[in-house]
XYZ file of N, CA and C in Angstrom:
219
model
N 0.642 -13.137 -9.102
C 1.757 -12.329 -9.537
C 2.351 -11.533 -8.390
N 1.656 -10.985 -7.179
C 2.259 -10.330 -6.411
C 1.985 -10.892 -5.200
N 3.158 -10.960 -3.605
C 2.388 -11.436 -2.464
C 2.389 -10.250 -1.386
N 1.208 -10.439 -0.779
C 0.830 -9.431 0.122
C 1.176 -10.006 1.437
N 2.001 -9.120 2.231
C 2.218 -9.762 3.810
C 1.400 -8.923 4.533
N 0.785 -9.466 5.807
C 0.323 -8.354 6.499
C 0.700 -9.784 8.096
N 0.720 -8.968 8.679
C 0.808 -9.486 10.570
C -0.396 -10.195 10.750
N -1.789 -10.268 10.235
C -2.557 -11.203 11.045
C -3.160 -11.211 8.986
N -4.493 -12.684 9.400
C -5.238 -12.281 7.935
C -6.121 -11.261 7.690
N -6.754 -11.180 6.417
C -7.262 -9.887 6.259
C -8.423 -11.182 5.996
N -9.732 -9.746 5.696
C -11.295 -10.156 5.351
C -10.947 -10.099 3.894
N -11.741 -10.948 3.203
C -12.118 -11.250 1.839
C -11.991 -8.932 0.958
N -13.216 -8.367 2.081
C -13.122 -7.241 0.828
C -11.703 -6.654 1.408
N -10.924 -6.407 2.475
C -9.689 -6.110 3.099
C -8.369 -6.927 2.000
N -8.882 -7.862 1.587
C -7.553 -8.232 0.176
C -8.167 -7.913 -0.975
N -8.995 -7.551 -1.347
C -9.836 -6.762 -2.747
C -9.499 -5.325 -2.669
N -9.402 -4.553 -1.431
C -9.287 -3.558 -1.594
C -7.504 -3.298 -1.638
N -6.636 -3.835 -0.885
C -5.687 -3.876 -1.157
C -4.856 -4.038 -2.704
N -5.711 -5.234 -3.370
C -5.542 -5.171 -4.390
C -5.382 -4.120 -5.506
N -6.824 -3.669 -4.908
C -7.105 -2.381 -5.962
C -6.207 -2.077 -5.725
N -6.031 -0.724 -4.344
C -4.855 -0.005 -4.264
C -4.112 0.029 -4.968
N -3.121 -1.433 -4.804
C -1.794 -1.575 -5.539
C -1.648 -1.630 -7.020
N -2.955 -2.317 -7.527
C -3.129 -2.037 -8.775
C -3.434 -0.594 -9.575
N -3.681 0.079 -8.716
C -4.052 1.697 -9.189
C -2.574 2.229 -9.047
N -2.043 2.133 -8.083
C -0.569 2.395 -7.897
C 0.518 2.205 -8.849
N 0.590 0.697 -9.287
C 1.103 0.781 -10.151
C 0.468 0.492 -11.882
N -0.614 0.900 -11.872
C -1.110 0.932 -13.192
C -1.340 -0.016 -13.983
N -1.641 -1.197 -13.383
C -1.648 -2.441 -14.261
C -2.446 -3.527 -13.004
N -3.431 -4.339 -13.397
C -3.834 -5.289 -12.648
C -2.969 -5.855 -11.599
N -2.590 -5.681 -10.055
C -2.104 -7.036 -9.111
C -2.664 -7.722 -8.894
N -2.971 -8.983 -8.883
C -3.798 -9.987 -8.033
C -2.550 -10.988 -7.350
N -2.529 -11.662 -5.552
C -2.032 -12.367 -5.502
C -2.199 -12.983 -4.505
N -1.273 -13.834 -3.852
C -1.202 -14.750 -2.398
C -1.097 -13.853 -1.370
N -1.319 -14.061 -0.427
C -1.902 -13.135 1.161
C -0.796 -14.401 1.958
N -0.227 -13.551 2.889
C 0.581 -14.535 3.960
C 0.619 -13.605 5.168
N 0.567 -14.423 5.916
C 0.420 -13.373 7.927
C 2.129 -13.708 7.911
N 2.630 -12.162 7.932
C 3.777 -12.504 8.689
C 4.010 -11.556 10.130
N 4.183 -11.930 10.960
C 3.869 -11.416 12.606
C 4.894 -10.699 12.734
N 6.288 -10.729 11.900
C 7.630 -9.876 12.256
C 7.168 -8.406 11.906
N 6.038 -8.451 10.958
C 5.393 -7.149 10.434
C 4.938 -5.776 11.628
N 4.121 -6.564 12.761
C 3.833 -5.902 13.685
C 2.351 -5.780 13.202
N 2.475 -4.531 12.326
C 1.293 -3.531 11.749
C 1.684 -3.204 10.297
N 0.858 -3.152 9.593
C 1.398 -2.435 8.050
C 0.893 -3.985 7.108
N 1.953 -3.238 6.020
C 1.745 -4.398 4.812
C 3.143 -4.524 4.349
N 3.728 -5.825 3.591
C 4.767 -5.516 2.541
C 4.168 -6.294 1.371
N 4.000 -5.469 0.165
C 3.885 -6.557 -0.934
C 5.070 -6.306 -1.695
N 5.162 -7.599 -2.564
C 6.232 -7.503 -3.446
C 5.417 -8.077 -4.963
N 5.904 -7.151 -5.816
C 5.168 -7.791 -7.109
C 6.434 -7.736 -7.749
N 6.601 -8.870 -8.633
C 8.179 -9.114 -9.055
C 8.940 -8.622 -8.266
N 10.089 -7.731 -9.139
C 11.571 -7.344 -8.347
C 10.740 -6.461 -7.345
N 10.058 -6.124 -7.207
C 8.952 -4.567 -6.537
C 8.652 -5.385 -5.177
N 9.549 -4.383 -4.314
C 8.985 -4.543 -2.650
C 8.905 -3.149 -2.442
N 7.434 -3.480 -1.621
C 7.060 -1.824 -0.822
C 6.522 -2.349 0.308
N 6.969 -1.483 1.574
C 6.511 -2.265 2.970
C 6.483 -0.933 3.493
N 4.787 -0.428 3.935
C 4.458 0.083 4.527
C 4.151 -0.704 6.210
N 5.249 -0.667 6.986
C 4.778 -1.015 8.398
C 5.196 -0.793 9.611
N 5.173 -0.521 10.874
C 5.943 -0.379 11.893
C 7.052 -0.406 12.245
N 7.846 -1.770 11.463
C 8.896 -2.681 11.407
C 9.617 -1.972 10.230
N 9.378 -1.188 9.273
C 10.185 -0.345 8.253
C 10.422 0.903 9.143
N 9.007 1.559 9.569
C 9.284 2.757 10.401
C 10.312 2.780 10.807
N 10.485 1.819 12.108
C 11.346 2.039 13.245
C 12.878 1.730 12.643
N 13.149 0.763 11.404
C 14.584 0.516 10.709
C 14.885 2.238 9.715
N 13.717 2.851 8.990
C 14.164 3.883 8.944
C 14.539 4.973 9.577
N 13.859 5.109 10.540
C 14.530 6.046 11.820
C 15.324 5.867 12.175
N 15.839 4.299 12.560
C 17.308 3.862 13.250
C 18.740 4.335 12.569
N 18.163 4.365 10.893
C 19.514 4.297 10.310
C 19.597 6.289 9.714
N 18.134 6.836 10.257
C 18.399 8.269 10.331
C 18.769 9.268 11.503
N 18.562 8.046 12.422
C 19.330 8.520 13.417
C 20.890 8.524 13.558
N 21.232 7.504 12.933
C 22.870 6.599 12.828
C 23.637 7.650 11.838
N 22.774 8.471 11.380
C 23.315 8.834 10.006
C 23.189 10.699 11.056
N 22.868 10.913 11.570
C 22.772 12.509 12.683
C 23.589 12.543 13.659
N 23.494 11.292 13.505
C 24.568 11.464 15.395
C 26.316 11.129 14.849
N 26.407 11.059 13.212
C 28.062 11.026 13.277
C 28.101 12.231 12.994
């Protein structure tokens, strides 16, 4: 139901615990597919249905960019 990205793979309890997490988060069982995506850097993005949350380097630095873009007019 949900896929987890992360930049390299994780260990067996490293996607169990993730799981949990997200499942405590949003209050209802996640279980899903794991994919390395390297554009990530560092962090995670999962998406469960319409639901994307991306905790990672690569969000960091696009939110700063566009809070910077947004100070300097």
């Amino acid at each position: 139901e949900g896929l987890f990205e992360t930049p390299y793979p994780l260990s067996e309890d490293r996607r169990e615990a993730l799981e949990r997490a997200v499942s405590k988060f949003l209050g209802r069982k996640v279980v899903g597919e794991f994919a390395v995506n390297k554009s990530l850097v560092a962090g995670v993005r999962v998406k469960v249905g319409s639901l994307v949350m991306e905790y990672s380097v690569k969000d960091f630095v696009e939110c700063l960019r566009r809070r910077i873009e947004v100070e300097g007019k």
